[in-house]
Short mmCIF file of C-alpha atoms in Angstrom, two decimals:
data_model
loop_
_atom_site.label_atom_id
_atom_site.label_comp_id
_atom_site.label_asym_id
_atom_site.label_seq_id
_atom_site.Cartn_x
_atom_site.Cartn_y
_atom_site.Cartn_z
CA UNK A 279 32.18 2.32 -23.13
CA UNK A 280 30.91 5.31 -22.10
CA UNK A 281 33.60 8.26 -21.44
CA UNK A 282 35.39 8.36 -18.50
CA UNK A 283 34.35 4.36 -17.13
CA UNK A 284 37.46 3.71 -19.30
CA UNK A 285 39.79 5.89 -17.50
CA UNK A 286 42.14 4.06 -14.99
CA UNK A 287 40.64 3.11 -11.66
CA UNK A 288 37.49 5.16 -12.46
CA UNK A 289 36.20 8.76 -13.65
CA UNK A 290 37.99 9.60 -9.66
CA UNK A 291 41.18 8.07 -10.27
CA UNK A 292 40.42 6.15 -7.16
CA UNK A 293 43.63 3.89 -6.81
CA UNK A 294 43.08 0.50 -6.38
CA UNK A 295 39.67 0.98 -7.56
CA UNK A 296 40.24 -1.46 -10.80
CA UNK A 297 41.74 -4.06 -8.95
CA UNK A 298 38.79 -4.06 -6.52
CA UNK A 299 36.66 -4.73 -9.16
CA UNK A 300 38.84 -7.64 -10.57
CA UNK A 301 38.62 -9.19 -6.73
CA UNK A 302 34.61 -8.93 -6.89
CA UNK A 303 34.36 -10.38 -10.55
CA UNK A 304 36.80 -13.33 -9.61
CA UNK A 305 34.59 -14.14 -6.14
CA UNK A 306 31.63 -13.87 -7.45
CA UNK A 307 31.71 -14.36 -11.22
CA UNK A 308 29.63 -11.25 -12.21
CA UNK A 309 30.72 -8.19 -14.15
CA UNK A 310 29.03 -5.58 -12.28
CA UNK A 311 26.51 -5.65 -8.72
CA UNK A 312 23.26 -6.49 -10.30
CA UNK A 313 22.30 -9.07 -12.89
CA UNK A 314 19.16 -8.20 -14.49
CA UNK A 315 16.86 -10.39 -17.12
CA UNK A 316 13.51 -11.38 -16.88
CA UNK A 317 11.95 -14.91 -15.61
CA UNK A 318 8.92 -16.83 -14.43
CA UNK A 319 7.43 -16.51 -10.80
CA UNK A 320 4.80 -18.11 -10.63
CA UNK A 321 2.87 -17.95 -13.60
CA UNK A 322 3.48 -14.39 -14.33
CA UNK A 323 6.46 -13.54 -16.48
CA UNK A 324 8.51 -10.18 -15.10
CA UNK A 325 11.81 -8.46 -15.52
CA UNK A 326 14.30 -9.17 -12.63
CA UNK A 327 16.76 -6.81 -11.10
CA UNK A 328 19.00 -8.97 -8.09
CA UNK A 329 21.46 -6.88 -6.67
CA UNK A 330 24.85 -9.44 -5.90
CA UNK A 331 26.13 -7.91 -2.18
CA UNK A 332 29.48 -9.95 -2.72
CA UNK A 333 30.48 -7.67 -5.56
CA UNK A 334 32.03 -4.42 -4.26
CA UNK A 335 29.00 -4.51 -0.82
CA UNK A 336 25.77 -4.26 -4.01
CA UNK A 337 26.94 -0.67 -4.50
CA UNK A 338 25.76 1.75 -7.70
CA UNK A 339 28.12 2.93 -9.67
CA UNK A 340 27.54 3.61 -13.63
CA UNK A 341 27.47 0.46 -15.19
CA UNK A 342 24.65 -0.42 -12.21
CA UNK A 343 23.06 2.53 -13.26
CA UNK A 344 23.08 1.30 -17.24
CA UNK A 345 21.70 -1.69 -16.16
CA UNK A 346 18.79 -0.74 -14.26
CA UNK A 347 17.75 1.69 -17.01
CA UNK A 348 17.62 -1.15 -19.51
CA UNK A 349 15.60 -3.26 -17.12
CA UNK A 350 13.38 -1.02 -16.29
CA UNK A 351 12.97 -0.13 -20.35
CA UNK A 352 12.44 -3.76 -21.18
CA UNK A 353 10.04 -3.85 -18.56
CA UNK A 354 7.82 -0.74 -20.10
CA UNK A 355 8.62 -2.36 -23.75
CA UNK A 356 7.25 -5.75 -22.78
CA UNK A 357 4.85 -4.38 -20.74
CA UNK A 358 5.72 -6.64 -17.75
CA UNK A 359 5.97 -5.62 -13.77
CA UNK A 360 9.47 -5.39 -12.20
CA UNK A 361 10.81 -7.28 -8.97
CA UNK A 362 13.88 -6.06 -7.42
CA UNK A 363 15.68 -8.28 -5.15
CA UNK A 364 17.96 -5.67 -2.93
CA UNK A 365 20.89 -6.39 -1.11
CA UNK A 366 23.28 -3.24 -1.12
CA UNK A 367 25.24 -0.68 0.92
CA UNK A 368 24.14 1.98 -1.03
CA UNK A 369 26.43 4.08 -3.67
CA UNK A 370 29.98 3.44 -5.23
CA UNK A 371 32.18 5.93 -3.19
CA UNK A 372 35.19 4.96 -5.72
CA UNK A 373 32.92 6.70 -8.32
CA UNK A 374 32.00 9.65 -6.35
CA UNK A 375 29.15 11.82 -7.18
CA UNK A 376 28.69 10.26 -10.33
CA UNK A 377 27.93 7.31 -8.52
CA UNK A 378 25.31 9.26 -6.38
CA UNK A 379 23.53 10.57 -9.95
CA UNK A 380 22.64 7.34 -10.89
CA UNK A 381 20.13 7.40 -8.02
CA UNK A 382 18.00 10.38 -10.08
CA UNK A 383 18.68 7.92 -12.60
CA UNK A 384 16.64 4.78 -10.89
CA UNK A 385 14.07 7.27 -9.48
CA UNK A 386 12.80 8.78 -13.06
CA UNK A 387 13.07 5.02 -14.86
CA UNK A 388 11.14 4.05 -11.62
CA UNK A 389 8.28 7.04 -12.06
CA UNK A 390 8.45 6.03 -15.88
CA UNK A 391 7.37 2.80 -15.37
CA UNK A 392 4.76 3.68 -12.63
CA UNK A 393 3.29 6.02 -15.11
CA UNK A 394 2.89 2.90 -17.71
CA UNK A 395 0.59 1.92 -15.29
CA UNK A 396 3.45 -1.61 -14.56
CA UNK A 397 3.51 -2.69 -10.43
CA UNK A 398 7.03 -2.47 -8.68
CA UNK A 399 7.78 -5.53 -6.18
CA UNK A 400 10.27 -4.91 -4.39
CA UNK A 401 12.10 -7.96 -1.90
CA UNK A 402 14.78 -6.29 0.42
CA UNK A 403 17.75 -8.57 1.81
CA UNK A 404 20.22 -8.14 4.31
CA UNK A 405 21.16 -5.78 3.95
CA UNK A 406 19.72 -2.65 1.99
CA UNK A 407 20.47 0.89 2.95
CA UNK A 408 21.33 4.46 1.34
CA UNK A 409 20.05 4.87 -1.95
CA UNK A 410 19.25 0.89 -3.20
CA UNK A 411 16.32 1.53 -0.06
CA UNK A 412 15.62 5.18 -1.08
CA UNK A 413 14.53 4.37 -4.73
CA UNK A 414 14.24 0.91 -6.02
CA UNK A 415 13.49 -0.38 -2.32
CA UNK A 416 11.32 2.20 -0.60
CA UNK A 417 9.68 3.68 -3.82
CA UNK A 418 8.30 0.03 -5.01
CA UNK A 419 4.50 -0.58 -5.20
CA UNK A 420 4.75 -3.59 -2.86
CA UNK A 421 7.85 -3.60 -0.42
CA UNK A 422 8.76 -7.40 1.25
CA UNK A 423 11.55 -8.27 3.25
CA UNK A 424 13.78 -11.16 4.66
CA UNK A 425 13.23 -11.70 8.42
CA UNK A 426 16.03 -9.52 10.29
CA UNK A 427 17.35 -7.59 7.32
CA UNK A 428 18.80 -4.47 8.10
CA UNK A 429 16.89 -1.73 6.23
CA UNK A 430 17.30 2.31 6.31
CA UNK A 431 18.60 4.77 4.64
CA UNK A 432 21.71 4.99 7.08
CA UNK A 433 23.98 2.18 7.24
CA UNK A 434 25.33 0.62 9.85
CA UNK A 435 28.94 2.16 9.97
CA UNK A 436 27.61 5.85 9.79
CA UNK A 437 24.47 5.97 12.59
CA UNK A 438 24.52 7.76 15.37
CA UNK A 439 26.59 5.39 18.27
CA UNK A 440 23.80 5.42 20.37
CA UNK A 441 21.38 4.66 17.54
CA UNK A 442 18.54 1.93 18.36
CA UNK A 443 19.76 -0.90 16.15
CA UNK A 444 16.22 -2.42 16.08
CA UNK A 445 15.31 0.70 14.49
CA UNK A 446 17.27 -0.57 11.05
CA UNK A 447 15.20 -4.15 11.19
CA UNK A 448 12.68 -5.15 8.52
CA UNK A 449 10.63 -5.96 11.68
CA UNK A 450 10.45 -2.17 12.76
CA UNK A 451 9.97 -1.45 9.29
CA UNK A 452 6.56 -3.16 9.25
CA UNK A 453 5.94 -1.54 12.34
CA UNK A 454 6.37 1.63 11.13
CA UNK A 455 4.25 1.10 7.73
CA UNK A 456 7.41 1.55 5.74
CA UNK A 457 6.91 -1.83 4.43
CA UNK A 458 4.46 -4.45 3.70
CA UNK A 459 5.45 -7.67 5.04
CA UNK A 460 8.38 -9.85 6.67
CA UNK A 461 8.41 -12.93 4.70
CA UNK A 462 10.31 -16.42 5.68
CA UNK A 463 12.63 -17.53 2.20
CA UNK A 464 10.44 -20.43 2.14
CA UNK A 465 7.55 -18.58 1.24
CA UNK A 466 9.32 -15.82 -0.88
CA UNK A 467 8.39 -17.78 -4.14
CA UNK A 468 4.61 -18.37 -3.63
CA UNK A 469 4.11 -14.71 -2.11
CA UNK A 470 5.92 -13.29 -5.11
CA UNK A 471 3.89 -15.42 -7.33
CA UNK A 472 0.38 -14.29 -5.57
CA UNK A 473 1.83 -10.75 -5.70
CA UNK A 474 2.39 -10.49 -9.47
CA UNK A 475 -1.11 -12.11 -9.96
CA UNK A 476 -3.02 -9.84 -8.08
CA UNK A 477 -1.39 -6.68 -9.29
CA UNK A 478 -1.09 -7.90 -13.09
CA UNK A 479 -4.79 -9.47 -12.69
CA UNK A 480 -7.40 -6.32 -12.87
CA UNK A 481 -6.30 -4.43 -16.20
CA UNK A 482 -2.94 -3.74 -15.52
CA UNK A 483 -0.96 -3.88 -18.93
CA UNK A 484 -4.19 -2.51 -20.45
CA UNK A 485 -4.30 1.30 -20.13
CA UNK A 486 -7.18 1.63 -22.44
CA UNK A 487 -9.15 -1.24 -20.09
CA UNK A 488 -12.21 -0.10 -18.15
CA UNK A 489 -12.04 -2.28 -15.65
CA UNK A 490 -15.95 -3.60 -14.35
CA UNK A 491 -17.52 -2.36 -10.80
CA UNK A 492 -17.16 -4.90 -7.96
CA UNK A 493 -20.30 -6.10 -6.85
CA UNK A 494 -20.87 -5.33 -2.93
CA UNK A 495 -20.27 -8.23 -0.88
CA UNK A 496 -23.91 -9.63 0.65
CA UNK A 497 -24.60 -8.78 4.31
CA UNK A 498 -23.70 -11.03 6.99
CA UNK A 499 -25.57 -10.02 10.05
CA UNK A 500 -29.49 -9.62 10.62
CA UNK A 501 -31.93 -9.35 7.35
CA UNK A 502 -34.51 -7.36 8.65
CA UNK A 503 -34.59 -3.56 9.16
CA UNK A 504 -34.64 -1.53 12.10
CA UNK A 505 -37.27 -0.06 13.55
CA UNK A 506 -36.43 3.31 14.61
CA UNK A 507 -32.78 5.38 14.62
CA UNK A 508 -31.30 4.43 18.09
CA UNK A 509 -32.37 0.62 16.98
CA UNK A 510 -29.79 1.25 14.28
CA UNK A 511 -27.31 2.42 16.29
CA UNK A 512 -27.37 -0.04 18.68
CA UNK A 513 -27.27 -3.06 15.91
CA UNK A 514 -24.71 -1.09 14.46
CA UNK A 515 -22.17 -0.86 17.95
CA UNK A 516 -23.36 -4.80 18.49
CA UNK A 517 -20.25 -6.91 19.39
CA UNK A 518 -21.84 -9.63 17.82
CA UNK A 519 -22.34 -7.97 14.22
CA UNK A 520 -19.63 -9.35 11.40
CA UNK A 521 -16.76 -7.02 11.27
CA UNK A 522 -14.34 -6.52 8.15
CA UNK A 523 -12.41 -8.96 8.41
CA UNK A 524 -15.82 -11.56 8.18
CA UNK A 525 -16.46 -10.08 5.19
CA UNK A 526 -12.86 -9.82 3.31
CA UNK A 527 -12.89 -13.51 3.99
CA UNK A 528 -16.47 -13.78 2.54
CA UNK A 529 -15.65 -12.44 -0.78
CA UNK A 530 -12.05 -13.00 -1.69
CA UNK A 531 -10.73 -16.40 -2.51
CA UNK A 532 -7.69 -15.19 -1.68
CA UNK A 533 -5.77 -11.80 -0.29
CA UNK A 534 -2.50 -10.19 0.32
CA UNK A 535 -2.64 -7.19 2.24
CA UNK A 536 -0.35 -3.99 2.23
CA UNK A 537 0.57 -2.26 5.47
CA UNK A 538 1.41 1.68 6.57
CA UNK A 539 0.81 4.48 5.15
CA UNK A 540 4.62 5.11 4.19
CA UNK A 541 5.03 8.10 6.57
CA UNK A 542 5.87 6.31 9.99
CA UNK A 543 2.15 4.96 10.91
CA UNK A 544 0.16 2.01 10.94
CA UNK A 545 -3.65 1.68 11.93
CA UNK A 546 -4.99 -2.10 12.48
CA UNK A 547 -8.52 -0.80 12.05
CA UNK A 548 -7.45 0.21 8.45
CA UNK A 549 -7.66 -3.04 6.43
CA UNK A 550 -6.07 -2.59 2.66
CA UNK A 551 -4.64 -5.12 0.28
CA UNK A 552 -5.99 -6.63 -2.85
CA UNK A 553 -7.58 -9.82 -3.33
CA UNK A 554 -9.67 -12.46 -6.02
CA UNK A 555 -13.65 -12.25 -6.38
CA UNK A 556 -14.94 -13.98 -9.25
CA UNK A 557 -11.32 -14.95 -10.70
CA UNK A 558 -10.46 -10.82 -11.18
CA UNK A 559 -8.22 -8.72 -8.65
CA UNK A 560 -10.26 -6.02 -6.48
CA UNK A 561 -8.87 -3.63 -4.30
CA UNK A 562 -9.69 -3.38 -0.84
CA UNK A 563 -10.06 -0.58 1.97
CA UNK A 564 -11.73 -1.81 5.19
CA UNK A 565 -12.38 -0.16 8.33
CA UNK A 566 -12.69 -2.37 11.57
CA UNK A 567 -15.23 -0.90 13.55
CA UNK A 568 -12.72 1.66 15.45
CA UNK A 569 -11.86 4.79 15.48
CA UNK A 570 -10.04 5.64 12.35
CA UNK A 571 -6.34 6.90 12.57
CA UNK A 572 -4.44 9.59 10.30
CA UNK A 573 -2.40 6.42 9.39
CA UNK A 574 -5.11 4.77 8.15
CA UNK A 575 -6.83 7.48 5.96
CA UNK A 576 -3.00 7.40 4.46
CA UNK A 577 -2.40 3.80 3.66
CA UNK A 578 -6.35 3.83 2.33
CA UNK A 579 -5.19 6.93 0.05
CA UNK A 580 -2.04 5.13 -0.91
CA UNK A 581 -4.04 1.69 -1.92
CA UNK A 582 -6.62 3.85 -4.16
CA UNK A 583 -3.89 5.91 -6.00
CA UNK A 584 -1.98 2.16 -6.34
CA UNK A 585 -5.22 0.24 -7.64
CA UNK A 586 -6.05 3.20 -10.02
CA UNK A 587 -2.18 3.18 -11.98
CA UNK A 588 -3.10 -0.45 -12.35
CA UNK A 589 -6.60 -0.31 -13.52
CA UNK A 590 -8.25 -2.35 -10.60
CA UNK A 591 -11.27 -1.56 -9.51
CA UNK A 592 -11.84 -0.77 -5.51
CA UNK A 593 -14.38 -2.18 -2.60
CA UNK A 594 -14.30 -0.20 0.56
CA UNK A 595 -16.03 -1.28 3.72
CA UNK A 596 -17.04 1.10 5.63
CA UNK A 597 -17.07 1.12 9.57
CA UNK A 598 -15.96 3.27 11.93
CA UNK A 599 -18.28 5.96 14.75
CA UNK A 600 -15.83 8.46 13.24
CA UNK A 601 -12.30 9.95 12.82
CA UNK A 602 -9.75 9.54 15.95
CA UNK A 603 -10.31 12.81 17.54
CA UNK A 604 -7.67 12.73 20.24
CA UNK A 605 -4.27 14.91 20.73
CA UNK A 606 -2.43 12.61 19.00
CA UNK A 607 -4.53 11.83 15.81
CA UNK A 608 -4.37 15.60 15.43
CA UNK A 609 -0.39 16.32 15.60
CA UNK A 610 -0.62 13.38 13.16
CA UNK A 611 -2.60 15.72 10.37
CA UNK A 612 -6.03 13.84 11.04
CA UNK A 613 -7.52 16.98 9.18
CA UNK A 614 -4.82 16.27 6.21
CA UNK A 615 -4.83 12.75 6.03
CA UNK A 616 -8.69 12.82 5.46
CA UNK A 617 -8.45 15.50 3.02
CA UNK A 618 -6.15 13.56 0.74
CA UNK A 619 -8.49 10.32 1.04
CA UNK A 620 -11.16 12.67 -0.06
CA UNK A 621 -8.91 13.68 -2.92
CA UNK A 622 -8.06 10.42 -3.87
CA UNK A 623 -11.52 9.14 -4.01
CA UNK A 624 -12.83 11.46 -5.63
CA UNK A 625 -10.46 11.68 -8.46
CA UNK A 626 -9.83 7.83 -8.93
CA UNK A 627 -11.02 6.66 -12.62
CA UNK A 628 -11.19 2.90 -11.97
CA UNK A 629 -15.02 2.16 -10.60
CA UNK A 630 -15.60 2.11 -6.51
CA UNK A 631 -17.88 0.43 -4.72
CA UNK A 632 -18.48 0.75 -1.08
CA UNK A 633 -20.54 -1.33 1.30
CA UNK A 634 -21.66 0.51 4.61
CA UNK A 635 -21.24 -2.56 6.95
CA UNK A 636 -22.01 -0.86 10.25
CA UNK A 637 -21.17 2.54 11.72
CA UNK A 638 -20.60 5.31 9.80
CA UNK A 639 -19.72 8.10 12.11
CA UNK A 640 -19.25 11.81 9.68
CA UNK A 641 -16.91 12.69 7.44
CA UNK A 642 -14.45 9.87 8.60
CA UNK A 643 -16.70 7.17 7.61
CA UNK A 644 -17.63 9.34 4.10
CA UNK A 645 -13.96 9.99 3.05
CA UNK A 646 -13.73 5.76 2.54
CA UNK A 647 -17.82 6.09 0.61
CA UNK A 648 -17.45 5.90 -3.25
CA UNK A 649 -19.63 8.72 -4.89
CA UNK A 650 -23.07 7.54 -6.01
CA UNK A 651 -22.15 3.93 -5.50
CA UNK A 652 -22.86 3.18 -1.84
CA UNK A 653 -24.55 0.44 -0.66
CA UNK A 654 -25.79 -0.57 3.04
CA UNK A 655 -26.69 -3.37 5.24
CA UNK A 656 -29.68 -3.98 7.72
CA UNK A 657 -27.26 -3.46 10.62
CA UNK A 658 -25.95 -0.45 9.35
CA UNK A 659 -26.49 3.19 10.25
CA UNK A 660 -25.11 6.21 8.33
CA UNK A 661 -24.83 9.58 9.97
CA UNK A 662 -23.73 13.53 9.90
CA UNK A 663 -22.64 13.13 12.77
CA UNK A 664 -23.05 10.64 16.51
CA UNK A 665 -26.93 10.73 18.20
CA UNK A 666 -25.13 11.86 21.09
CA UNK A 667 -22.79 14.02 20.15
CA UNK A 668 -25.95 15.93 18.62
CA UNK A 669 -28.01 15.79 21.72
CA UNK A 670 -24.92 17.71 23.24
CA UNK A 671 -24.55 20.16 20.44
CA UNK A 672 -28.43 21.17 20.95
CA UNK A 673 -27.76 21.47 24.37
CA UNK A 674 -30.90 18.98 25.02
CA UNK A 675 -31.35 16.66 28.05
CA UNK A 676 -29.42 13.22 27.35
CA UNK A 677 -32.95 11.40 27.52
CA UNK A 678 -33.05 12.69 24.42
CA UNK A 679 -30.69 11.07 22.36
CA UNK A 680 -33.11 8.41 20.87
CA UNK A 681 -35.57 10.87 19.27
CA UNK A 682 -32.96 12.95 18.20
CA UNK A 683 -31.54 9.73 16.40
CA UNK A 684 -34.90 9.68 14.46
CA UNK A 685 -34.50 13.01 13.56
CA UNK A 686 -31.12 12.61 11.88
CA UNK A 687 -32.84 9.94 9.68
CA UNK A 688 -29.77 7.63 9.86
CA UNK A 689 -31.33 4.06 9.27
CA UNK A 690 -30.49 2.22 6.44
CA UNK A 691 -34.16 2.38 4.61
CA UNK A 692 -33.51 6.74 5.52
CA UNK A 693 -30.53 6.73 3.98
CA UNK A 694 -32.36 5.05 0.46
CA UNK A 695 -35.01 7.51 0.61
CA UNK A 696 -32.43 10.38 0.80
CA UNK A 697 -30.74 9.26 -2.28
CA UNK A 698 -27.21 8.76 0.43
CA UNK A 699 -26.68 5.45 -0.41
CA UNK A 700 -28.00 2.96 -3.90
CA UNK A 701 -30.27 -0.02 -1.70
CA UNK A 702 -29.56 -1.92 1.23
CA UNK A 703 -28.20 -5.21 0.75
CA UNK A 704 -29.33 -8.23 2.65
CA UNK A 705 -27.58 -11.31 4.08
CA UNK A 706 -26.77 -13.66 1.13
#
């Protein structure tokens, strides 16, 4: 036993502290707060880590910590992903600050096992605060939760009296893009299952895999090409042209999507999640035809840098007349968030592929474009920047705009002969 867990009623000398951990083994029949082993969901064997809330509120105290360190080091031994189901008040106050160390302890076995390239599932319960949310909750790959749980960091006996208590819901979690989805117990099994086959499903457990390109999805919409530049605009802005989510339900036989960018935001023109094509997992970043929001450059960036640790390869759809340009999208780092995408594009090693499916308005439809492995449709247009916009710019007349849409060369068969995008892809 390691030194000081034998002294009496902890390394604090907390009195009663012994006995209260006699109570919690006799109600519940467990030695510490968390059982760990591994198990079957689905059809994908992983290691386990449930958290038991009746023993001593799920709290971490050392023996939690030893635990969770030997999970998490079968887990990178076997080479299988991790599910944590979380149900805990947060640390052991009978053990003090050595209590509160264990949760540098989770965080590096958790970073360990992200760098082995292993997904992190996470399923929070009612309820999970301090630092069970702050590492093994929060920092998972793929964060569910029980309908209602009470999530955050503070707990419910030390917020602020006048605190919003819907705040500390799993429902304004997922409104917040601080996790991925509220999930009924009833469907907890088969969503776990479809989780740990999708992640485990594209070359994760396989470092040394190169994992194949994704072919683009075939086009939708019309098959033959436009005529002139403000023709491709206008098929382009056409209500009646397939969208992402035509597509994404086109190509995948089946999808599970991840939500927010982890900072507070959510964009529904932002589409990300990973789904089956041809009986492999491929990642997916869609844009919806909208402006594009800080949030959504984030959550793209965050998918990328998630399908690259697992060695999936990534389809991005592009469509959108540009960046959100407004106040708000600006106190929310627009500049930044698009910078990072950028970043995370261009440094991702698993193979990209991007389909231009209608607008693509600047740098905020080129940030989602995989290098040298774009492809377009026939109702797609591609440009530096909007036919108006550049009319303005050049300070010419607004009857203007369609020959100045021919000069920017943004059609589909342009952007071929300009070496901007690989061929244009018909309707299938």
């Amino acid at each position: 036993m390691p030194e000081g867990e034998s002294l009496p009623d902890g390394p604090l000398g907390w009195e009663g502290y012994d006995a209260a951990r006699a109570r919690a083994r006799d109600r519940t029949g467990e030695q510490e707060s968390v059982v760990c082993g591994t198990g079957r969901i689905g059809a994908t064997e992983a290691v386990l880590i449930s958290f038991e809330f009746g023993f001593l509120g799920g709290s971490l105290g050392k023996r939690t910590g030893d635990r969770l360190e030997a999970a998490y080091s079968l887990a990178r031994e076997r080479r299988l992903p991790v599910v944590s189901l979380i149900a805990t008040g947060g640390s052991r106050m009978q053990e003090g600050m050595r209590a509160l160390l264990q949760l540098q302890r989770v965080a590096r076995q958790s970073a360990l096992t992200r760098a082995a390239g292993l997904p992190q599932i996470a399923v929070v319960r009612d309820p999970t605060t301090g630092g069970g949310w702050a590492t093994l909750g929060a920092g998972a790959d793929v964060v569910l939760a029980l309908p209602g749980a009470q999530i955050g960091f503070a707990g419910s006996r030390v917020r602020p009296a006048d605190a919003d208590p819907y705040a500390y819901t799993a429902e304004a979690q997922l409104a917040a893009g601080h996790i991925d989805a509220v999930v009924p117990p009833g469907d907890l099994r088969a969503t776990v299952g479809r989780w740990l086959t999708l992640l485990t499903g594209g070359g994760a457990g396989a470092p040394d895999a190169v994992p194949a390109l994704a072919a683009p999805p075939a086009g939708l919409g019309r098959g033959e090409l436009p005529d002139t530049g403000w023709d491709a605009v206008v098929r382009a802005r056409s209500p009646e042209r397939p969208r992402a989510e035509a597509y994404l339900d086109a190509y995948f036989t089946e999808r599970e999507a991840i939500v927010g960018d982890r900072c507070g935001g959510t964009d529904p023109g932002m589409l990300c999640g990973f789904g089956r094509h041809g009986g492999r997992t491929v990642a997916y970043a869609a844009q919806c035809g909208t402006p594009t929001l800080p949030s959504g450059y984030r959550t793209a960036a965050r998918l990328i840098r998630l399908a690259d640790r697992l060695g999936i390869p990534v389809l991005t759809l592009v469509d959108t007349p540009g960046a959100a340009n407004d106040a708000e999208a600006e106190r929310g780092g627009a500049g930044a968030a698009i910078a990072d995408l950028f970043a995370a594009m261009a440094t991702a090693r698993v193979p990209l592929t991007t389909l231009l499916i209608g607008e693509g308005g600047s740098g905020g439809a080129l940030a989602l474009s995989a290098p040298d492995n774009t492809w377009a449709t026939p109702d797609s247009y591609f440009s530096v920047i909007a036919p108006e916009l550049a009319t303005a710019i050049l300070k010419r007349s607004p009857d203007r705009t369609r020959a100045t849409a021919d000069q920017l060369r943004l059609r589909p068969q342009d952007l071929v002969s300009l070496g901007v995008v690989r061929g244009i892809v018909p309707p299938g």
